[in-house]
Coordinates of N, CA, C and O in Angstrom, one line a residue:
M1242 N 109.2 161.6 166.4 CA 108.7 163.0 165.2 C 107.3 162.2 163.9 O 107.1 160.7 164.0
T1243 N 106.8 163.7 164.2 CA 105.3 163.1 163.5 C 105.5 162.8 162.0 O 106.4 163.2 162.0
P1244 N 104.6 162.1 161.8 CA 104.6 162.0 160.0 C 104.2 162.2 159.4 O 103.3 163.8 160.1
A1245 N 104.3 162.7 158.0 CA 104.1 164.3 157.0 C 102.0 163.4 157.1 O 101.7 162.5 156.4
F1246 N 101.3 164.8 157.0 CA 100.2 164.3 156.8 C 99.9 165.4 154.8 O 100.0 166.3 155.6
T1247 N 99.5 165.4 153.9 CA 99.2 166.1 153.2 C 97.6 165.4 152.8 O 97.5 164.5 152.9
P1248 N 97.0 167.1 153.2 CA 95.5 166.2 152.7 C 95.1 165.9 151.3 O 95.3 166.7 150.0
S1249 N 94.7 165.1 151.1 CA 94.0 164.2 150.2 C 92.5 164.6 149.5 O 91.8 165.6 148.1
H1250 N 91.5 163.8 150.5 CA 89.8 164.6 150.1 C 89.0 164.7 151.0 O 89.6 164.7 151.7
L1251 N 87.7 165.3 150.7 CA 86.7 165.2 151.7 C 85.9 163.8 151.7 O 85.3 164.2 150.2
G1252 N 85.6 162.9 152.3 CA 84.9 162.0 151.7 C 82.9 162.8 151.7 O 82.7 162.8 153.2
I1253 N 81.3 162.5 151.0 CA 80.3 162.3 150.9 C 79.9 161.4 150.3 O 79.9 161.0 149.4
C1254 N 79.1 160.9 151.4 CA 78.0 159.6 150.5 C 76.4 160.3 150.2 O 75.8 161.6 150.7
V1255 N 77.1 160.4 148.7 CA 75.1 161.1 148.9 C 74.3 160.1 148.1 O 74.2 158.8 147.4
R1256 N 72.5 160.6 147.7 CA 71.5 159.4 147.7 C 72.1 160.1 146.1 O 71.4 158.4 145.3
N1257 N 71.8 160.7 145.6 CA 71.4 160.9 144.3 C 72.5 161.2 143.4 O 73.1 162.5 142.9
L1258 N 73.6 161.1 142.5 CA 74.9 161.4 141.8 C 74.8 162.7 140.9 O 75.7 163.2 141.6
E1259 N 73.5 162.3 140.5 CA 73.8 163.4 139.1 C 73.3 165.2 140.4 O 73.3 165.8 139.6
R1260 N 72.5 164.4 141.2 CA 71.8 166.0 141.5 C 72.9 166.9 142.1 O 73.2 167.5 141.9
S1261 N 73.5 165.5 143.0 CA 75.1 166.4 143.9 C 76.4 166.4 142.8 O 76.7 168.0 142.8
L1262 N 75.9 166.5 141.5 CA 77.4 166.9 140.3 C 76.7 168.3 140.0 O 77.3 169.4 139.9
R1263 N 75.2 168.3 139.9 CA 75.3 169.3 139.0 C 74.8 170.6 140.3 O 75.6 171.7 140.2
F1264 N 74.6 170.3 142.1 CA 74.5 171.9 142.5 C 76.6 171.6 142.5 O 76.9 172.7 143.0
Y1265 N 77.1 170.4 142.9 CA 78.6 171.1 143.3 C 79.3 171.9 141.7 O 80.5 172.3 141.4
C1266 N 78.7 171.0 140.8 CA 79.6 171.4 139.6 C 79.0 173.1 139.0 O 79.8 173.9 138.6
D1267 N 77.9 172.5 139.0 CA 77.2 173.6 138.1 C 77.3 174.5 139.0 O 77.1 176.2 138.3
G1268 N 77.0 174.9 140.7 CA 76.4 176.2 141.0 C 78.2 176.2 141.5 O 77.7 177.6 142.2
L1269 N 78.6 175.0 142.7 CA 79.8 175.5 143.1 C 80.9 175.9 142.4 O 82.8 176.6 142.8
G1270 N 81.3 175.1 140.8 CA 82.2 175.1 140.0 C 83.4 174.4 139.9 O 84.1 174.5 139.7
F1271 N 83.1 173.0 140.5 CA 84.2 171.8 140.9 C 83.5 171.9 139.5 O 82.7 171.4 138.7
E1272 N 85.0 170.3 139.4 CA 85.3 169.8 138.2 C 85.2 168.5 138.3 O 85.9 167.8 139.2
K1273 N 83.9 167.6 137.4 CA 84.3 166.3 137.1 C 85.7 165.7 137.1 O 86.8 165.9 136.3
A1274 N 86.2 164.6 138.0 CA 87.4 163.9 137.7 C 87.2 162.8 138.2 O 86.2 162.6 137.1
E1275 N 87.6 161.5 138.5 CA 88.3 160.3 137.9 C 86.5 159.5 138.5 O 86.2 160.3 140.2
T1276 N 86.0 158.8 138.4 CA 85.3 158.0 138.6 C 86.0 156.8 138.8 O 86.5 155.9 137.7
F1277 N 85.6 156.0 140.1 CA 85.7 154.4 140.2 C 84.6 153.5 140.8 O 83.9 153.8 141.1
D1278 N 84.5 152.4 140.6 CA 84.2 151.5 140.6 C 84.3 151.2 142.7 O 85.2 150.4 143.2
V1279 N 83.0 150.8 143.2 CA 82.6 150.6 145.2 C 82.2 148.8 144.8 O 81.2 148.8 144.3
T1280 N 82.4 147.8 145.5 CA 82.5 146.8 145.3 C 82.6 146.6 146.1 O 83.3 146.4 147.4
D1281 N 83.0 145.5 146.2 CA 81.9 144.2 147.8 C 84.3 144.2 148.4 O 84.2 143.8 149.3
A1282 N 84.5 144.7 147.3 CA 86.5 144.6 147.9 C 86.0 145.4 149.1 O 87.5 145.6 149.0
F1283 N 85.7 146.4 148.5 CA 85.7 147.6 149.4 C 85.1 147.8 150.7 O 85.5 149.0 151.4
G1284 N 83.9 147.0 150.7 CA 83.1 146.4 151.3 C 84.0 146.8 153.3 O 83.0 147.2 154.0
K1285 N 85.0 145.7 153.3 CA 85.2 146.3 154.7 C 85.3 147.5 155.3 O 85.2 148.4 156.4
A1286 N 86.5 148.3 154.0 CA 87.4 149.4 154.5 C 85.9 150.5 154.8 O 86.6 151.1 155.5
L1287 N 85.3 150.4 153.8 CA 83.9 151.5 153.9 C 83.2 151.1 155.8 O 82.2 151.6 155.5
E1288 N 82.9 150.1 155.9 CA 82.3 149.4 157.0 C 81.2 149.7 156.0 O 80.2 149.8 157.3
V1289 N 81.0 149.4 154.8 CA 79.4 148.1 154.5 C 79.2 146.6 154.3 O 80.1 146.4 153.8
E1290 N 78.3 146.7 155.3 CA 77.7 145.3 154.9 C 77.1 144.7 153.9 O 76.3 145.9 153.7
G1291 N 76.7 143.8 153.8 CA 76.4 143.1 152.9 C 76.9 143.5 151.5 O 78.4 143.2 151.1
E1292 N 76.5 143.3 150.0 CA 76.8 143.0 148.2 C 77.2 144.6 148.6 O 75.8 145.5 148.7
V1293 N 78.0 145.2 148.2 CA 79.1 146.6 147.4 C 78.7 146.9 146.3 O 79.5 146.4 146.1
V1294 N 77.5 147.7 146.1 CA 78.8 148.0 144.6 C 77.4 150.1 144.9 O 76.5 149.9 145.3
G1295 N 78.2 150.7 143.9 CA 79.0 151.8 143.6 C 78.9 152.6 142.8 O 80.3 152.1 142.2
T1296 N 79.8 153.9 143.1 CA 80.2 154.8 143.0 C 81.1 155.8 143.3 O 80.9 156.2 144.7
S1297 N 82.6 155.7 143.6 CA 83.5 156.8 143.4 C 83.7 157.7 142.9 O 84.3 157.8 141.7
Q1298 N 82.8 159.5 143.0 CA 83.2 159.8 142.2 C 84.0 161.2 142.2 O 83.7 161.7 143.9
F1299 N 85.1 161.7 142.5 CA 86.1 163.1 142.9 C 85.5 164.1 141.8 O 85.9 164.2 140.1
I1300 N 84.6 165.1 142.2 CA 85.2 166.4 141.2 C 86.5 167.1 142.4 O 86.9 167.0 143.5
R1301 N 86.7 168.3 141.7 CA 87.6 169.5 142.1 C 87.8 170.3 142.2 O 86.9 170.7 141.4
R1302 N 88.3 171.3 143.2 CA 88.0 172.7 142.2 C 89.4 173.4 143.0 O 89.9 173.0 144.5
G1303 N 91.1 173.6 142.4 CA 91.2 174.3 143.1 C 92.3 173.3 143.8 O 92.0 172.1 143.1
G1304 N 92.9 173.3 144.7 CA 93.2 172.3 145.7 C 92.8 171.8 146.6 O 93.0 169.9 147.4
M1305 N 91.1 170.9 146.3 CA 90.3 170.4 147.7 C 89.7 169.9 146.0 O 89.3 169.7 145.1
R1306 N 89.7 168.5 146.6 CA 89.2 167.0 146.2 C 87.9 167.2 147.5 O 88.2 166.9 148.1
I1307 N 86.9 166.1 146.4 CA 85.6 165.2 147.0 C 85.3 164.3 146.1 O 85.8 164.0 145.4
E1308 N 85.2 163.1 147.0 CA 84.9 162.2 146.6 C 83.5 161.8 147.1 O 82.9 162.0 148.4
F1309 N 82.7 161.6 146.0 CA 81.0 161.7 147.2 C 81.2 160.3 146.5 O 81.7 159.7 145.4
L1310 N 80.3 159.3 147.2 CA 80.0 157.8 147.1 C 78.6 157.5 147.3 O 77.8 157.9 147.9
A1311 N 78.4 157.3 146.4 CA 76.8 156.7 145.3 C 77.0 155.2 145.8 O 77.4 154.7 144.9
Y1312 N 76.1 154.8 146.9 CA 75.5 153.3 147.4 C 74.7 152.8 146.3 O 73.3 153.1 146.0
R1313 N 74.6 151.8 145.2 CA 73.4 150.9 144.8 C 72.5 150.1 145.8 O 71.5 150.0 146.1
S1314 N 74.0 149.9 145.7 CA 73.7 148.9 147.3 C 74.7 148.6 148.6 O 75.8 148.5 147.8
P1315 N 74.0 148.3 149.4 CA 73.7 148.5 150.1 C 72.2 150.3 150.1 O 71.3 150.3 150.4
G1316 N 72.5 151.0 149.1 CA 71.5 152.2 149.4 C 72.7 152.8 151.3 O 72.8 152.8 151.5
A1317 N 72.3 154.5 150.7 CA 72.9 154.4 151.7 C 71.9 154.8 152.5 O 70.4 154.6 152.9
T1318 N 72.4 155.0 154.0 CA 71.4 155.4 155.2 C 71.3 156.6 156.3 O 72.4 157.4 156.0
G1319 N 70.3 156.5 156.1 CA 70.8 158.0 157.6 C 69.7 159.6 157.3 O 69.2 159.1 155.2
E1320 N 70.5 160.2 157.6 CA 69.6 161.4 157.4 C 71.2 162.7 157.7 O 71.8 162.7 158.1
P1321 N 71.1 163.4 156.5 CA 71.8 164.3 156.1 C 71.8 166.3 157.4 O 70.8 165.5 158.3
S1322 N 73.5 165.6 158.4 CA 73.1 166.8 159.1 C 71.7 168.4 159.4 O 71.8 168.8 157.8
R1323 N 71.1 168.6 159.8 CA 70.5 169.7 160.1 C 70.8 170.4 160.9 O 70.0 171.8 161.6
R1324 N 71.3 170.0 161.7 CA 72.1 171.4 162.5 C 73.6 171.3 162.6 O 74.7 170.3 162.7
R1325 N 74.4 172.9 162.6 CA 75.6 172.5 163.0 C 76.1 172.5 164.7 O 77.7 172.6 164.5
N1326 N 75.3 172.1 165.0 CA 76.6 171.4 166.7 C 75.7 169.8 166.3 O 76.8 169.2 167.7
Q1327 N 75.7 170.1 165.0 CA 75.4 168.0 165.9 C 77.6 167.6 164.8 O 77.9 168.0 164.2
L1328 N 77.4 166.7 165.8 CA 78.6 166.1 165.5 C 78.9 165.9 164.0 O 78.2 165.3 163.6
G1329 N 80.3 165.7 163.7 CA 80.4 165.2 161.8 C 80.8 166.4 161.2 O 80.9 167.7 162.1
I1330 N 80.7 167.1 160.8 CA 80.8 167.5 159.2 C 79.9 168.9 159.5 O 79.1 168.0 159.2
T1331 N 80.3 170.0 159.3 CA 78.8 171.1 159.4 C 78.4 171.5 157.8 O 77.3 171.8 158.3
H1332 N 80.0 171.8 157.3 CA 79.5 172.5 156.2 C 80.3 172.9 155.7 O 81.4 172.4 155.7
L1333 N 80.8 173.1 154.3 CA 81.4 173.4 153.2 C 81.9 175.0 153.3 O 80.3 175.3 152.3
S1334 N 82.4 176.8 153.2 CA 82.2 177.8 153.5 C 83.3 177.7 152.1 O 83.9 177.3 151.9
F1335 N 82.6 178.9 151.2 CA 82.7 179.4 150.6 C 82.5 181.1 150.4 O 81.7 181.3 151.0
V1336 N 83.6 181.7 150.4 CA 83.4 183.7 150.2 C 82.8 183.9 148.7 O 83.2 183.6 148.3
V1337 N 82.3 184.2 149.2 CA 80.6 185.0 147.7 C 81.1 186.7 147.2 O 80.9 187.2 148.6
D1338 N 80.9 187.7 146.5 CA 80.3 188.0 146.9 C 79.3 189.2 146.8 O 79.3 190.0 147.6
D1339 N 78.2 188.7 146.5 CA 76.9 188.9 147.0 C 76.0 186.9 147.7 O 75.8 186.6 146.6
V1340 N 75.8 187.5 148.5 CA 75.2 185.7 149.2 C 74.0 185.3 148.9 O 73.9 184.3 148.6
D1341 N 73.5 186.7 148.3 CA 72.0 186.3 148.0 C 71.7 186.1 146.1 O 70.5 185.3 146.4
A1342 N 73.1 186.5 145.9 CA 73.1 186.0 144.3 C 73.6 184.5 143.9 O 73.0 183.8 143.6
A1343 N 74.6 184.4 144.9 CA 75.0 183.2 145.1 C 74.2 181.7 145.9 O 73.9 181.4 144.9
A1344 N 73.3 182.7 147.0 CA 72.2 181.5 147.2 C 71.0 181.2 146.0 O 70.6 180.0 146.2
R1345 N 70.6 182.1 145.3 CA 69.7 181.8 144.2 C 69.3 180.9 143.2 O 69.9 180.2 142.8
H1346 N 71.9 181.3 143.0 CA 72.3 180.0 142.4 C 72.0 178.7 142.5 O 72.2 178.5 142.0
L1347 N 72.4 178.8 142.9 CA 72.5 177.3 143.9 C 71.0 176.9 144.1 O 70.7 175.9 143.7
V1348 N 70.1 177.2 144.5 CA 69.2 176.6 144.4 C 68.7 176.6 142.7 O 68.3 175.1 142.5
S1349 N 69.0 177.0 142.1 CA 69.1 176.9 140.4 C 69.5 175.8 139.7 O 69.1 175.1 138.9
C1350 N 70.4 175.1 141.1 CA 71.4 173.7 140.8 C 70.6 172.6 141.7 O 71.8 172.0 141.7
G1351 N 69.7 173.0 142.6 CA 69.3 172.1 143.3 C 69.2 172.2 144.4 O 69.3 170.7 145.0
G1352 N 70.0 172.9 144.8 CA 69.7 173.6 146.0 C 68.8 174.3 146.5 O 68.0 174.1 146.7
R1353 N 68.5 173.5 148.9 CA 67.4 174.0 149.3 C 67.7 175.0 150.3 O 69.3 174.5 150.9
L1354 N 67.5 175.7 149.3 CA 67.6 176.6 151.1 C 67.5 177.4 152.0 O 66.0 176.7 152.3
L1355 N 68.1 177.3 153.3 CA 67.9 177.1 155.0 C 67.5 178.6 154.7 O 68.5 179.6 155.7
P1356 N 66.2 179.6 154.3 CA 66.1 180.8 155.0 C 66.0 181.2 156.8 O 66.7 182.9 156.0
D1357 N 66.2 180.7 157.4 CA 66.4 181.3 158.8 C 68.4 181.4 159.0 O 67.9 181.5 160.5
T1358 N 68.7 180.5 158.2 CA 69.4 180.8 158.5 C 71.3 182.5 157.9 O 71.6 182.4 158.0
R1359 N 70.0 183.1 157.4 CA 69.9 184.5 156.8 C 70.5 184.6 157.7 O 70.2 185.1 158.0
T1360 N 72.1 186.1 157.7 CA 72.3 186.5 158.7 C 73.3 187.7 157.9 O 73.4 187.6 157.1
G1361 N 73.4 188.8 158.9 CA 74.1 190.5 158.6 C 73.3 190.3 157.4 O 74.7 191.1 156.5
S1362 N 72.5 191.5 157.2 CA 72.5 192.2 155.3 C 72.8 193.3 155.8 O 73.0 194.2 155.1
D1363 N 73.5 193.2 156.8 CA 74.6 194.9 157.0 C 75.6 195.4 156.9 O 76.2 193.6 156.8
P1364 N 76.1 195.9 155.8 CA 77.3 195.5 154.6 C 78.7 195.5 156.2 O 79.5 194.9 155.9
S1365 N 78.1 195.5 156.9 CA 79.7 196.3 158.3 C 79.7 194.2 159.1 O 80.4 194.5 160.0
S1366 N 78.5 193.6 158.6 CA 78.5 192.9 159.7 C 78.6 191.2 158.8 O 79.4 191.6 157.6
T1367 N 78.9 190.4 159.3 CA 79.3 188.8 158.2 C 78.1 187.8 157.3 O 77.1 188.1 159.0
E1368 N 77.6 188.3 156.8 CA 76.9 187.9 155.7 C 76.9 186.0 155.4 O 78.1 186.1 155.7
L1369 N 76.6 185.8 155.9 CA 75.6 183.8 155.7 C 74.4 183.5 155.4 O 72.9 184.1 155.7
V1370 N 74.2 182.4 155.2 CA 73.3 181.8 154.7 C 73.6 180.0 154.1 O 75.0 179.7 153.6
F1371 N 73.3 179.2 154.3 CA 72.9 177.5 154.5 C 72.3 177.6 153.2 O 71.1 178.0 153.0
V1372 N 73.2 176.5 152.0 CA 72.1 175.8 151.5 C 72.2 175.0 150.9 O 73.9 174.6 151.3

């Protein structure tokens, strides 16, 4: 018998918690939810070596929950995905009435527009842009 799985949340490691909250809350309409301290007690489970000090900040919108993991120690490593064919999570998608207005709003909330990703200016085609 297959066990029942109920979605809980998606975790994202962030460099700057306040900037991420501004983009997701002010820009995308998420609400700040639970906040937890991240300590050495969670280091092994999170696969983080060394002294672990950080914050786990949940945000929610409707039934979607995202957990930001912001590490003060040892700090975040690596670079965010820059292509949609890079392994791992590639994007979080939203439906909007006006793609360009939505992109401008997200840029005003700290997002970075990727102009070469803009497609479908024809009303009969799918419009998208990555921010």
